[in-house]
Coordinates of C-alpha atoms in Angstrom, one line a residue:
Chain H
M135 CA 110.3 -18.6 2.9
H136 CA 108.1 -15.8 1.8
T137 CA 109.9 -12.2 3.1
V138 CA 107.7 -9.1 2.9
L139 CA 109.0 -5.7 2.9
A140 CA 106.3 -4.1 4.8
G141 CA 104.7 -1.0 6.3
G142 CA 101.2 -0.6 7.5
V143 CA 97.8 -1.5 6.9
G144 CA 98.4 -2.5 2.9
A145 CA 101.2 -4.8 4.2
A146 CA 99.3 -6.3 6.9
R147 CA 96.6 -7.0 4.8
Y148 CA 99.1 -8.7 2.5
L149 CA 100.6 -10.7 5.1
R150 CA 97.2 -12.2 6.4
G151 CA 96.8 -13.5 2.9
A152 CA 100.3 -14.6 2.9
L153 CA 99.6 -16.6 6.1
E154 CA 96.3 -18.5 4.5
A155 CA 98.7 -19.2 1.4
F156 CA 101.4 -20.7 3.3
D157 CA 103.1 -22.3 6.0
P158 CA 102.9 -19.1 8.2
T159 CA 106.1 -20.2 10.0
E160 CA 107.9 -19.6 6.4
V161 CA 106.4 -15.9 6.2
T162 CA 108.5 -13.2 7.4
A163 CA 108.1 -9.6 7.3
V164 CA 110.9 -6.8 7.7
V165 CA 108.9 -3.6 8.9
N166 CA 109.5 -0.3 8.7
V167 CA 110.6 1.8 11.8
G168 CA 110.6 5.2 10.7
D169 CA 107.1 6.1 11.6
D170 CA 108.1 5.2 15.2
V171 CA 107.2 7.8 17.9
M172 CA 108.2 8.5 21.6
L173 CA 104.6 9.7 22.9
H174 CA 104.5 10.8 26.2
G175 CA 107.7 8.7 27.2
L176 CA 106.2 5.6 25.6
R177 CA 107.9 3.9 22.4
V178 CA 105.0 3.6 19.8
C179 CA 105.7 1.7 16.8
P180 CA 102.8 1.6 14.6
D181 CA 103.5 -0.2 11.8
L182 CA 104.5 -3.4 13.8
D183 CA 101.5 -3.2 15.9
T184 CA 99.6 -2.6 12.9
C185 CA 100.7 -5.7 11.6
T186 CA 100.5 -7.7 14.8
Y187 CA 97.2 -6.5 15.4
T188 CA 96.1 -7.4 12.0
L189 CA 97.6 -10.7 12.1
A190 CA 96.2 -11.7 15.6
G191 CA 92.6 -10.9 14.1
A192 CA 92.6 -8.2 17.0
I193 CA 92.8 -5.1 14.6
D194 CA 89.6 -2.8 15.0
P195 CA 87.6 -3.4 11.6
E196 CA 86.0 -0.3 11.7
R197 CA 88.7 2.1 12.5
G198 CA 91.1 -0.1 10.7
W199 CA 93.9 0.7 13.6
G200 CA 94.3 0.1 16.9
L201 CA 92.6 -2.8 18.8
V202 CA 89.0 -4.1 18.9
D203 CA 86.7 -4.0 22.2
E204 CA 89.0 -0.7 22.8
S205 CA 88.5 2.0 25.3
W206 CA 89.5 5.5 25.7
Q207 CA 89.8 6.4 29.5
A208 CA 93.7 7.6 29.4
M209 CA 93.0 9.8 26.6
A210 CA 90.0 11.5 27.9
E211 CA 92.1 12.1 31.0
L212 CA 95.1 13.5 29.1
G213 CA 92.6 15.6 27.5
R214 CA 91.5 16.7 30.6
Y215 CA 94.8 18.2 31.4
G216 CA 94.7 20.2 28.2
G217 CA 97.8 17.4 27.0
E218 CA 98.5 16.6 23.5
N219 CA 96.2 13.8 22.7
W220 CA 96.3 14.2 19.1
F221 CA 97.6 10.6 18.9
S222 CA 95.0 8.6 20.1
L223 CA 96.3 5.6 22.4
G224 CA 93.4 3.5 23.4
D225 CA 93.7 1.8 26.9
R226 CA 94.3 -1.5 25.5
D227 CA 96.8 -0.8 22.8
L228 CA 98.7 1.3 25.8
G229 CA 99.7 -2.1 27.2
T230 CA 101.8 -3.0 23.9
H231 CA 103.4 0.5 24.5
L232 CA 104.0 0.0 28.4
F233 CA 105.4 -3.4 27.8
R234 CA 107.5 -2.6 24.9
T235 CA 109.2 0.8 26.6
Q236 CA 109.6 -1.6 30.0
R237 CA 111.6 -4.4 27.7
L238 CA 113.6 -1.8 25.9
D239 CA 114.6 0.1 29.0
A240 CA 115.4 -3.2 30.5
G241 CA 117.8 -3.6 27.7
A242 CA 115.9 -6.0 25.0
S243 CA 116.3 -4.9 21.3
L244 CA 113.2 -4.0 19.6
T245 CA 113.3 -7.3 17.5
E246 CA 113.4 -9.1 20.9
V247 CA 110.4 -7.3 22.5
T248 CA 108.6 -7.6 18.8
A249 CA 109.3 -11.3 19.1
E250 CA 107.8 -11.3 22.3
I251 CA 104.7 -9.7 21.7
T252 CA 103.9 -11.5 18.3
S253 CA 104.0 -14.6 20.2
A254 CA 101.9 -13.4 23.1
W255 CA 99.5 -13.0 20.4
G256 CA 100.3 -16.5 19.1
L257 CA 101.7 -15.6 15.6
Q258 CA 103.5 -18.1 14.0
C259 CA 105.1 -15.7 11.1
R260 CA 108.0 -13.6 12.1
L261 CA 107.7 -9.8 12.5
L262 CA 111.3 -8.3 12.4
P263 CA 112.0 -4.4 12.7
V264 CA 114.5 -3.7 9.4
S265 CA 116.5 -2.2 12.6
D266 CA 116.6 -1.9 16.1
D267 CA 118.3 1.4 15.8
P268 CA 116.2 4.6 15.9
V269 CA 115.1 5.6 12.3
E270 CA 112.6 8.9 12.4
T271 CA 110.7 9.8 9.1
R272 CA 110.7 13.5 9.1
V273 CA 108.6 15.8 6.4
T274 CA 108.9 19.0 5.1
L275 CA 105.8 20.5 3.9
A276 CA 105.8 23.3 1.2
D277 CA 105.6 26.1 3.4
G278 CA 109.1 25.0 4.7
D279 CA 108.6 23.8 8.0
E280 CA 109.9 20.0 9.0
I281 CA 108.2 17.9 11.2
N282 CA 107.7 14.3 12.3
F283 CA 106.1 12.0 10.4
Q284 CA 103.0 11.0 12.9
E285 CA 102.3 15.0 13.4
Y286 CA 102.1 15.2 9.4
F287 CA 100.1 12.1 9.1
V288 CA 98.0 11.8 12.3
R289 CA 98.1 15.6 13.5
L290 CA 97.7 17.0 10.3
Q291 CA 95.5 14.2 8.7
H292 CA 98.3 14.3 5.8
D293 CA 96.0 17.3 4.7
V294 CA 99.1 19.4 3.6
A295 CA 101.4 19.5 0.7
V296 CA 104.9 18.0 1.3
S297 CA 108.5 19.2 -0.4
S298 CA 110.4 16.3 0.7
V299 CA 110.9 13.5 3.3
R300 CA 114.0 12.2 4.9
F301 CA 114.8 9.7 7.3
D302 CA 116.7 10.9 10.4
G303 CA 119.5 8.8 11.9
V304 CA 119.2 6.3 9.0
D305 CA 122.9 6.8 8.3
A306 CA 123.9 5.4 11.7
A307 CA 121.3 2.5 11.8
R308 CA 122.5 -0.9 10.8
P309 CA 120.0 -3.6 9.7
T310 CA 119.3 -6.4 12.0
D311 CA 121.2 -9.5 11.3
A312 CA 117.7 -11.4 10.9
A313 CA 116.4 -8.9 8.4
I314 CA 119.2 -9.3 6.2
A315 CA 118.7 -13.1 6.4
A316 CA 115.3 -12.5 5.7
I317 CA 116.0 -10.6 2.6
D318 CA 118.7 -12.8 1.5
E319 CA 117.4 -16.2 2.1
A320 CA 113.9 -15.6 0.8
T321 CA 112.7 -17.9 -2.0
T322 CA 110.6 -14.7 -3.1
L323 CA 111.0 -11.0 -1.8
V324 CA 107.6 -8.9 -1.9
I325 CA 107.4 -5.3 -1.5
A326 CA 104.1 -4.8 0.4
P327 CA 101.6 -2.4 -1.2
S328 CA 102.3 0.1 1.3
N329 CA 103.5 3.6 0.7
P330 CA 106.6 3.7 -1.1
I331 CA 108.0 6.9 0.1
V332 CA 107.4 6.9 3.8
S333 CA 106.8 3.0 4.3
I334 CA 108.7 1.3 2.3
G335 CA 111.5 4.2 1.5
P336 CA 112.9 4.1 5.2
V337 CA 113.4 0.4 5.0
L338 CA 115.4 0.7 1.9
A339 CA 117.2 3.8 3.1
V340 CA 118.8 1.5 6.3
P341 CA 122.5 1.0 5.0
G342 CA 122.7 -2.3 3.0
V343 CA 119.3 -3.1 2.3
R344 CA 118.6 -1.7 -1.1
E345 CA 121.6 -3.2 -2.3
R346 CA 120.4 -6.4 -0.7
V347 CA 117.2 -6.0 -2.4
E348 CA 118.6 -5.1 -5.6
A349 CA 121.0 -8.1 -5.8
R350 CA 118.1 -10.3 -6.1
R351 CA 116.1 -8.5 -8.2
D352 CA 114.9 -11.1 -10.5
R353 CA 113.1 -12.9 -7.7
N354 CA 111.5 -9.7 -6.3
V355 CA 107.6 -8.6 -6.6
A356 CA 106.2 -5.7 -5.8
V357 CA 102.6 -5.1 -5.4
S358 CA 101.5 -1.6 -6.4
P359 CA 99.9 0.7 -3.6
I360 CA 98.4 3.1 -6.3
V361 CA 95.3 1.4 -7.9
G362 CA 93.7 3.7 -10.7
G363 CA 95.8 6.4 -10.0
K364 CA 94.9 6.4 -6.1
A365 CA 96.2 5.3 -2.7
L366 CA 93.5 3.1 -1.4
K367 CA 94.4 4.4 1.8
G368 CA 96.8 7.5 2.7
P369 CA 98.4 9.9 1.0
A370 CA 100.7 7.8 -1.3
D371 CA 99.3 9.3 -4.4
R372 CA 99.5 12.9 -3.6
M373 CA 102.9 12.4 -2.0
L374 CA 104.1 11.0 -5.4
R375 CA 102.7 14.1 -7.4
E376 CA 104.4 16.4 -4.9
L377 CA 107.3 15.1 -4.8
G378 CA 107.1 15.2 -8.8
E379 CA 106.7 11.4 -9.4
E380 CA 103.8 9.9 -11.7
P381 CA 101.0 8.8 -9.0
T382 CA 100.2 5.9 -11.5
V383 CA 101.3 2.1 -11.3
V384 CA 103.6 3.5 -14.1
G385 CA 105.3 6.1 -11.7
V386 CA 105.9 3.0 -9.0
A387 CA 107.2 0.9 -11.6
R388 CA 109.9 3.6 -12.3
R389 CA 110.4 3.6 -8.4
Y390 CA 110.9 0.2 -8.1
R391 CA 112.5 -1.3 -11.5
D392 CA 115.7 -1.7 -9.7
L393 CA 114.5 -3.4 -6.8
A394 CA 112.0 -5.6 -8.2
A395 CA 111.4 -8.0 -11.9
T396 CA 107.9 -7.9 -11.4
L397 CA 105.1 -5.6 -10.2
V398 CA 101.7 -6.7 -9.7
V399 CA 98.9 -4.0 -10.4
D400 CA 95.1 -4.3 -9.9
E401 CA 93.1 -5.2 -13.2
V402 CA 91.7 -1.7 -13.1
D403 CA 95.1 -0.8 -14.4
A404 CA 95.7 -3.6 -17.0
V405 CA 95.5 -1.0 -19.5
L406 CA 99.0 0.4 -18.5
V407 CA 100.8 -3.0 -18.2
P408 CA 102.5 -1.9 -21.7
E409 CA 103.8 1.0 -19.9
I410 CA 104.9 -0.4 -16.8
E411 CA 107.0 -2.9 -19.0
A412 CA 108.2 0.0 -21.1
A413 CA 109.3 1.3 -18.0
G414 CA 111.1 -1.7 -17.1
M415 CA 109.2 -4.3 -15.2
R416 CA 107.4 -7.4 -16.0
A417 CA 103.8 -6.8 -15.0
I418 CA 100.9 -9.1 -13.5
A419 CA 97.1 -7.3 -13.6
M420 CA 95.1 -9.2 -11.1
P421 CA 92.7 -8.4 -8.2
T422 CA 94.9 -6.6 -5.7
I423 CA 91.8 -4.7 -3.3
M424 CA 92.3 -7.0 -0.2
S425 CA 88.7 -6.1 1.2
E426 CA 87.5 -8.7 -1.0
P427 CA 87.6 -12.0 0.5
G428 CA 90.3 -14.4 -1.1
V429 CA 91.8 -11.6 -2.7
A430 CA 95.1 -11.6 -0.3
P431 CA 95.7 -15.3 -0.5
A432 CA 95.3 -15.3 -4.1
L433 CA 97.7 -12.4 -4.3
A434 CA 100.4 -13.6 -2.2
R435 CA 100.2 -17.0 -4.2
A436 CA 100.7 -15.0 -7.4
C437 CA 103.7 -13.2 -5.9
H438 CA 105.4 -16.1 -4.8
E439 CA 104.9 -17.8 -8.0
A440 CA 106.0 -14.9 -9.8
G441 CA 109.0 -14.4 -7.7
G442 CA 110.3 -18.0 -8.1
T443 CA 109.9 -18.2 -12.0
P444 CA 111.3 -14.9 -13.0
Chain K
M245 CA 98.8 29.8 55.7
H246 CA 98.2 26.6 56.6
T247 CA 101.4 24.4 55.4
V248 CA 101.3 20.6 55.6
L249 CA 103.9 18.1 55.2
A250 CA 102.4 15.4 53.5
G251 CA 102.8 12.1 52.4
G252 CA 100.1 9.9 51.0
V253 CA 96.6 8.8 52.4
G254 CA 96.9 10.1 56.0
A255 CA 98.1 13.4 54.6
A256 CA 95.2 13.6 51.7
R257 CA 92.8 12.8 54.7
Y258 CA 93.8 15.5 56.9
L259 CA 94.4 17.9 53.9
R260 CA 90.6 17.5 52.9
G261 CA 89.8 18.4 56.5
A262 CA 91.8 21.6 56.2
L263 CA 90.2 22.6 53.1
E264 CA 86.8 22.3 54.7
A265 CA 87.9 24.3 57.9
F266 CA 89.9 27.1 56.0
D267 CA 90.2 29.2 52.9
P268 CA 91.5 26.7 50.6
T269 CA 93.7 29.3 48.7
E270 CA 95.2 29.3 52.2
V271 CA 96.1 25.9 52.6
T272 CA 99.4 24.5 51.2
A273 CA 101.0 20.6 51.0
V274 CA 104.8 20.4 50.9
V275 CA 104.7 16.9 49.2
N276 CA 107.0 13.8 49.4
V277 CA 108.7 12.6 46.2
G278 CA 110.7 9.8 47.3
D279 CA 108.2 7.2 46.3
D280 CA 108.0 8.6 42.9
V281 CA 109.1 6.2 40.7
M282 CA 109.5 5.3 36.6
L283 CA 107.5 2.9 35.5
H284 CA 107.6 1.6 31.8
G285 CA 108.7 5.1 30.8
L286 CA 106.6 7.3 32.9
R287 CA 106.9 9.2 35.6
V288 CA 104.6 8.2 38.4
C289 CA 104.2 10.4 41.5
P290 CA 101.9 8.4 44.4
D291 CA 101.7 11.1 46.7
L292 CA 100.9 13.6 44.8
D293 CA 98.2 12.1 42.7
T294 CA 96.9 10.6 46.1
C295 CA 96.7 13.9 47.5
T296 CA 94.8 15.3 44.2
Y297 CA 92.4 12.5 43.7
T298 CA 91.2 12.6 47.2
L299 CA 91.0 16.6 47.3
A300 CA 89.2 16.4 44.0
G301 CA 86.8 13.9 45.4
A302 CA 87.9 11.0 42.5
I303 CA 89.9 8.4 44.8
D304 CA 88.4 5.4 44.7
P305 CA 86.8 4.8 48.2
E306 CA 86.9 1.3 48.2
R307 CA 90.7 0.7 47.4
G308 CA 91.8 3.7 48.7
W309 CA 94.0 5.0 45.8
G310 CA 93.6 5.6 42.2
L311 CA 90.6 6.9 40.4
V312 CA 86.8 6.1 40.8
D313 CA 85.3 4.7 37.8
E314 CA 88.9 3.2 36.7
S315 CA 89.2 0.3 34.1
W316 CA 92.5 -1.9 33.9
Q317 CA 92.8 -2.5 30.2
A318 CA 96.2 -1.5 29.6
M319 CA 97.3 -3.7 32.7
A320 CA 95.6 -6.7 31.5
E321 CA 97.3 -6.3 28.2
L322 CA 100.5 -5.6 30.0
G323 CA 99.8 -9.2 31.6
R324 CA 99.3 -10.7 28.3
Y325 CA 102.7 -10.0 27.2
G326 CA 104.2 -11.2 30.7
G327 CA 105.2 -7.6 31.4
E328 CA 106.1 -6.4 34.9
N329 CA 102.5 -5.2 36.4
W330 CA 102.6 -5.5 40.2
F331 CA 102.2 -1.8 40.2
S332 CA 98.5 -1.4 38.9
L333 CA 98.1 1.6 36.5
G334 CA 94.4 2.3 36.0
D335 CA 93.5 3.3 32.4
R336 CA 92.2 7.0 33.7
D337 CA 95.4 7.1 36.5
L338 CA 97.4 6.7 33.3
G339 CA 96.4 9.8 31.6
T340 CA 97.7 11.6 34.8
H341 CA 101.0 9.9 34.3
L342 CA 100.7 10.4 30.4
F343 CA 100.5 14.1 30.8
R344 CA 103.2 14.3 33.5
T345 CA 105.6 12.3 31.4
Q346 CA 105.0 14.3 28.3
R347 CA 105.2 17.7 30.3
L348 CA 108.3 16.9 31.9
D349 CA 109.9 15.6 29.0
A350 CA 109.0 19.3 27.3
G351 CA 110.8 20.9 30.2
A352 CA 108.3 21.7 32.6
S353 CA 109.3 21.5 36.5
L354 CA 107.1 18.8 38.7
T355 CA 105.9 22.1 40.2
E356 CA 104.7 23.4 37.1
V357 CA 103.0 20.0 36.0
T358 CA 101.6 19.4 39.6
A359 CA 100.1 22.9 39.4
E360 CA 98.6 22.3 36.1
I361 CA 97.0 18.7 37.0
T362 CA 95.6 20.3 40.5
S363 CA 94.5 23.2 38.7
A364 CA 92.5 20.7 36.0
W365 CA 90.6 19.3 38.6
G366 CA 89.6 22.5 40.2
L367 CA 91.5 22.4 43.6
Q368 CA 92.2 25.8 45.0
C369 CA 94.7 25.0 47.5
R370 CA 98.5 24.2 46.4
L371 CA 100.5 20.9 46.4
L372 CA 104.0 21.7 46.0
P373 CA 106.4 18.6 45.7
V374 CA 109.3 19.3 48.1
S375 CA 112.0 19.2 45.4
D376 CA 111.7 19.1 41.6
D377 CA 114.9 16.9 41.6
P378 CA 114.4 13.1 41.5
V379 CA 114.9 11.4 45.3
E380 CA 114.3 7.8 45.6
T381 CA 113.4 6.1 48.7
R382 CA 115.2 3.0 48.9
V383 CA 114.8 0.2 51.3
T384 CA 117.4 -2.4 52.7
L385 CA 115.5 -5.6 53.7
A386 CA 116.5 -7.6 56.3
D387 CA 118.0 -10.2 54.2
G388 CA 120.6 -7.6 53.2
D389 CA 118.9 -6.7 49.5
E390 CA 118.0 -3.0 48.7
I391 CA 115.0 -2.4 46.5
N392 CA 112.9 0.7 45.5
F393 CA 110.4 1.7 48.0
Q394 CA 107.4 0.5 45.7
E395 CA 109.1 -2.4 45.3
Y396 CA 108.8 -3.1 48.8
F397 CA 105.5 -1.3 49.5
V398 CA 103.4 -2.6 46.6
R399 CA 105.3 -5.8 44.7
L400 CA 106.3 -7.0 48.4
Q401 CA 103.1 -5.5 50.1
H402 CA 105.6 -4.5 52.9
D403 CA 105.2 -8.0 54.3
V404 CA 109.0 -8.2 54.6
A405 CA 111.6 -7.0 57.7
V406 CA 113.3 -3.7 56.9
S407 CA 116.7 -2.9 58.2
S408 CA 117.2 0.6 56.7
V409 CA 115.9 3.1 54.5
R410 CA 118.0 5.7 52.6
F411 CA 117.1 8.2 50.1
D412 CA 119.0 8.2 46.8
G413 CA 119.6 11.3 45.3
V414 CA 118.5 13.6 48.0
D415 CA 121.9 15.4 49.0
A416 CA 121.8 16.5 45.4
A417 CA 118.5 17.6 45.7
R418 CA 116.9 21.1 46.5
P419 CA 114.0 22.1 47.8
T420 CA 111.7 24.3 45.9
D421 CA 111.7 28.1 46.5
A422 CA 107.6 27.6 46.6
A423 CA 108.0 25.0 49.4
I424 CA 110.5 26.7 51.5
A425 CA 108.5 30.0 51.4
A426 CA 105.5 27.7 52.4
I427 CA 107.4 26.2 55.1
D428 CA 108.9 29.6 56.4
E429 CA 105.4 31.6 55.8
A430 CA 102.8 29.4 57.5
T431 CA 101.1 30.3 60.2
T432 CA 101.1 26.8 61.6
L433 CA 103.1 23.9 60.0
V434 CA 101.7 20.8 60.3
I435 CA 103.6 17.2 60.1
A436 CA 100.3 15.2 58.4
P437 CA 99.7 11.8 59.9
S438 CA 101.9 9.8 57.5
N439 CA 104.8 7.4 58.1
P440 CA 107.4 9.1 59.8
I441 CA 110.3 7.2 58.1
V442 CA 109.4 7.0 54.2
S443 CA 107.0 10.0 54.1
I444 CA 107.9 12.5 56.1
G445 CA 111.6 11.7 56.0
P446 CA 112.4 12.1 52.5
V447 CA 110.8 15.5 52.8
L448 CA 112.8 16.8 55.7
A449 CA 116.0 14.9 54.1
V450 CA 116.2 17.1 51.6
P451 CA 119.2 19.9 52.4
G452 CA 117.4 22.6 54.2
V453 CA 114.1 21.6 54.9
R454 CA 114.8 19.9 58.2
E455 CA 116.5 23.1 59.3
R456 CA 113.6 25.2 58.3
V457 CA 111.2 23.4 60.1
E458 CA 113.2 23.4 63.3
A459 CA 113.9 26.6 63.3
R460 CA 110.0 27.6 63.6
R461 CA 109.6 24.6 65.9
D462 CA 107.4 26.3 68.1
R463 CA 104.6 27.0 65.8
N464 CA 104.7 23.3 64.3
V465 CA 102.3 20.7 65.2
A466 CA 102.7 16.8 64.1
V467 CA 100.0 14.5 64.1
S468 CA 100.8 11.0 65.1
P469 CA 100.2 8.8 62.5
I470 CA 100.5 5.7 65.2
V471 CA 97.0 5.0 67.0
G472 CA 97.1 2.6 69.7
G473 CA 100.6 1.2 68.5
K474 CA 99.2 0.4 65.3
A475 CA 99.7 2.5 61.9
L476 CA 96.0 3.1 60.8
K477 CA 97.3 1.9 57.2
G478 CA 100.5 0.8 56.1
P479 CA 103.8 -0.2 57.6
A480 CA 104.5 2.8 60.1
D481 CA 104.2 0.5 63.2
R482 CA 106.5 -2.3 61.8
M483 CA 109.0 0.1 60.2
L484 CA 109.5 1.6 63.5
R485 CA 110.2 -1.4 65.3
E486 CA 112.3 -2.8 62.9
L487 CA 114.3 0.3 62.9
G488 CA 114.9 0.3 66.8
E489 CA 112.1 3.1 67.6
E490 CA 108.8 2.4 69.6
P491 CA 105.9 1.8 67.5
T492 CA 103.7 4.4 69.9
V493 CA 103.1 8.1 70.0
V494 CA 106.2 8.1 72.6
G495 CA 108.2 6.9 69.7
V496 CA 106.7 9.4 67.4
A497 CA 107.7 12.1 70.0
R498 CA 111.0 11.3 70.1
R499 CA 111.3 11.1 66.3
Y500 CA 109.7 14.5 66.3
R501 CA 110.2 16.6 69.0
D502 CA 113.0 18.8 67.5
L503 CA 110.7 19.7 64.3
A504 CA 107.5 20.6 66.5
A505 CA 106.3 21.7 69.6
T506 CA 102.9 19.9 69.9
L507 CA 101.8 16.4 69.0
V508 CA 98.5 15.5 68.4
V509 CA 97.5 12.0 69.0
D510 CA 94.4 9.7 69.0
E511 CA 92.3 9.8 72.2
V512 CA 92.8 6.3 72.8
D513 CA 96.4 6.9 73.5
A514 CA 95.3 9.8 75.9
V515 CA 97.0 7.9 78.8
L516 CA 100.5 8.3 77.2
V517 CA 100.0 12.3 77.4
P518 CA 102.7 12.3 80.4
E519 CA 105.2 10.1 78.7
I520 CA 104.8 12.3 75.5
E521 CA 105.3 15.4 77.7
A522 CA 108.3 14.0 79.2
A523 CA 109.8 13.0 75.8
G524 CA 109.7 16.8 75.2
M525 CA 106.5 17.5 73.2
R526 CA 103.2 19.2 74.4
A527 CA 100.7 16.8 73.6
I528 CA 96.9 17.3 72.6
A529 CA 94.7 13.8 72.8
M530 CA 91.6 14.3 70.6
P531 CA 89.6 12.2 67.5
T532 CA 92.2 11.8 64.7
I533 CA 90.7 8.8 62.7
M534 CA 89.4 10.8 59.8
S535 CA 87.4 7.9 58.1
E536 CA 84.3 9.5 60.6
P537 CA 82.6 12.6 59.4
G538 CA 83.6 15.8 61.0
V539 CA 87.0 14.4 62.4
A540 CA 89.6 15.6 59.8
P541 CA 88.2 19.6 60.1
A542 CA 88.3 19.7 63.6
L543 CA 91.7 17.8 63.6
A544 CA 93.1 20.7 61.0
R545 CA 91.2 23.5 63.1
A546 CA 92.7 22.0 66.4
C547 CA 96.4 22.0 64.7
H548 CA 95.7 25.5 63.5
E549 CA 95.2 26.9 66.9
A550 CA 97.8 24.8 68.5
G551 CA 100.2 26.1 66.0
G552 CA 99.2 29.8 65.9
T553 CA 99.4 29.6 70.2
P554 CA 102.6 27.8 71.1

């Protein structure tokens, strides 16, 4: 089994490559739930949905989030009323949230609902929320205000400085049995190229997860989300700097060295391999920018081999 | 003030006539909330929305419910997942429910949210939910099962026999001050041509409302929803029969005689005027089928005069 600790876009692209490289039924993602949010009564799970829509080939290629062939009638009406509509929910996408909310209200677990959703899209891999319990990533801004992650990420377009991040509710959250098994039983466990602080961070913060991952460190491989000192997408580089870490592959290595033996970095960072190794991780430099065809499956294969041969 | 006890379609058409006949700021509807329903996490208020959309000129003229220029992308996705989608929520319509749910979650009352919605549609009249508290109309079928009203009305398309109706939660519900004032201060109070059992019934069942209406009986006018022994729309005639009442204007008169001095019936029922008067109500026979132009404002004017001159 090829198991991936996953956030949103970067993880989804990695997983798409893994589905091409391996038997899809052998691919499992353990997905962040810290950016889940209740909006207007609906349970919205952006990372699970980004993975689902991407793997189903239904993600909007231009926006990079949400569904293709989307319309925005509900949001237009919400705007007419002066309602809060900074988080855009497309009409098709709303169908997902309506279904999830309906099933959760009927007593299904998030794990069960997610399996129903991925099955309806024809996915053969498994997407497992790390926990069925609510966890809320909260961000304290430099001015002292603490806000929900989506308010930071979407409403403020992450264009503000952050002083700290915490995961509300995480101490009471339990990882699911399926997520723990997927970590324990993986041939290779990959930490996807997602934001280390707000995508991978909440997965690891669920009690028991970090210990399980560390216990099998030698068969774990992380893929750096930082390329040439920048995040390919999102605020990972700025967040690392604002929280006092180095926004380079070396900073990533310092964050991940207890979790994985190997760090895969982009070829543009090959020059930093000695520094990564000095920080305590084996390093592989290769193409990691997955917008190029063929890169993601090759990356998945390389990770799998690196994990299988520590 | 011209105040109307209101359900859905029939009340909405009457109100449209009243807005044409009178200063719109003098028209107030006290609206049923018993058919409100939580669907997939959203608070849906069919009677309030039918009144709003009709008065805004935005109701779909062919379906008779929901908004014009509607699309159904969210329902199509919900169907893909195998979710319960027997209650069709259009994409535009979802904007209303998202807004209402968002505002209620933020602590607004249903009265406040309704005012915000009607104001956004440019309505000058007032639509007042009879209560801000939850009331749920429940229907016991002839086979003994008790179900939510919308399951009866929409899912089963009211194509089953009913043995009783009750309004869950109504004993603990309080009428709003605004609704009570609209009843007490009306020049004429009109009982709209809505289903007497499941539209007007829950309005009257909110503690205090029936007494207030009865106390001013001489200035109250009811419009019969039964024309020639049939409901123009919906199951009012069958429900009356199934509950042991007479599905005619005479049956309506027996139900309403303590509530209003006058019953307006359609001209096709003119022959029954003596029976209505024998049952204890003054009767006026005139055109009441409001799909014909000019009928609704003339009906509103006739009601207003009948109430003002008991």
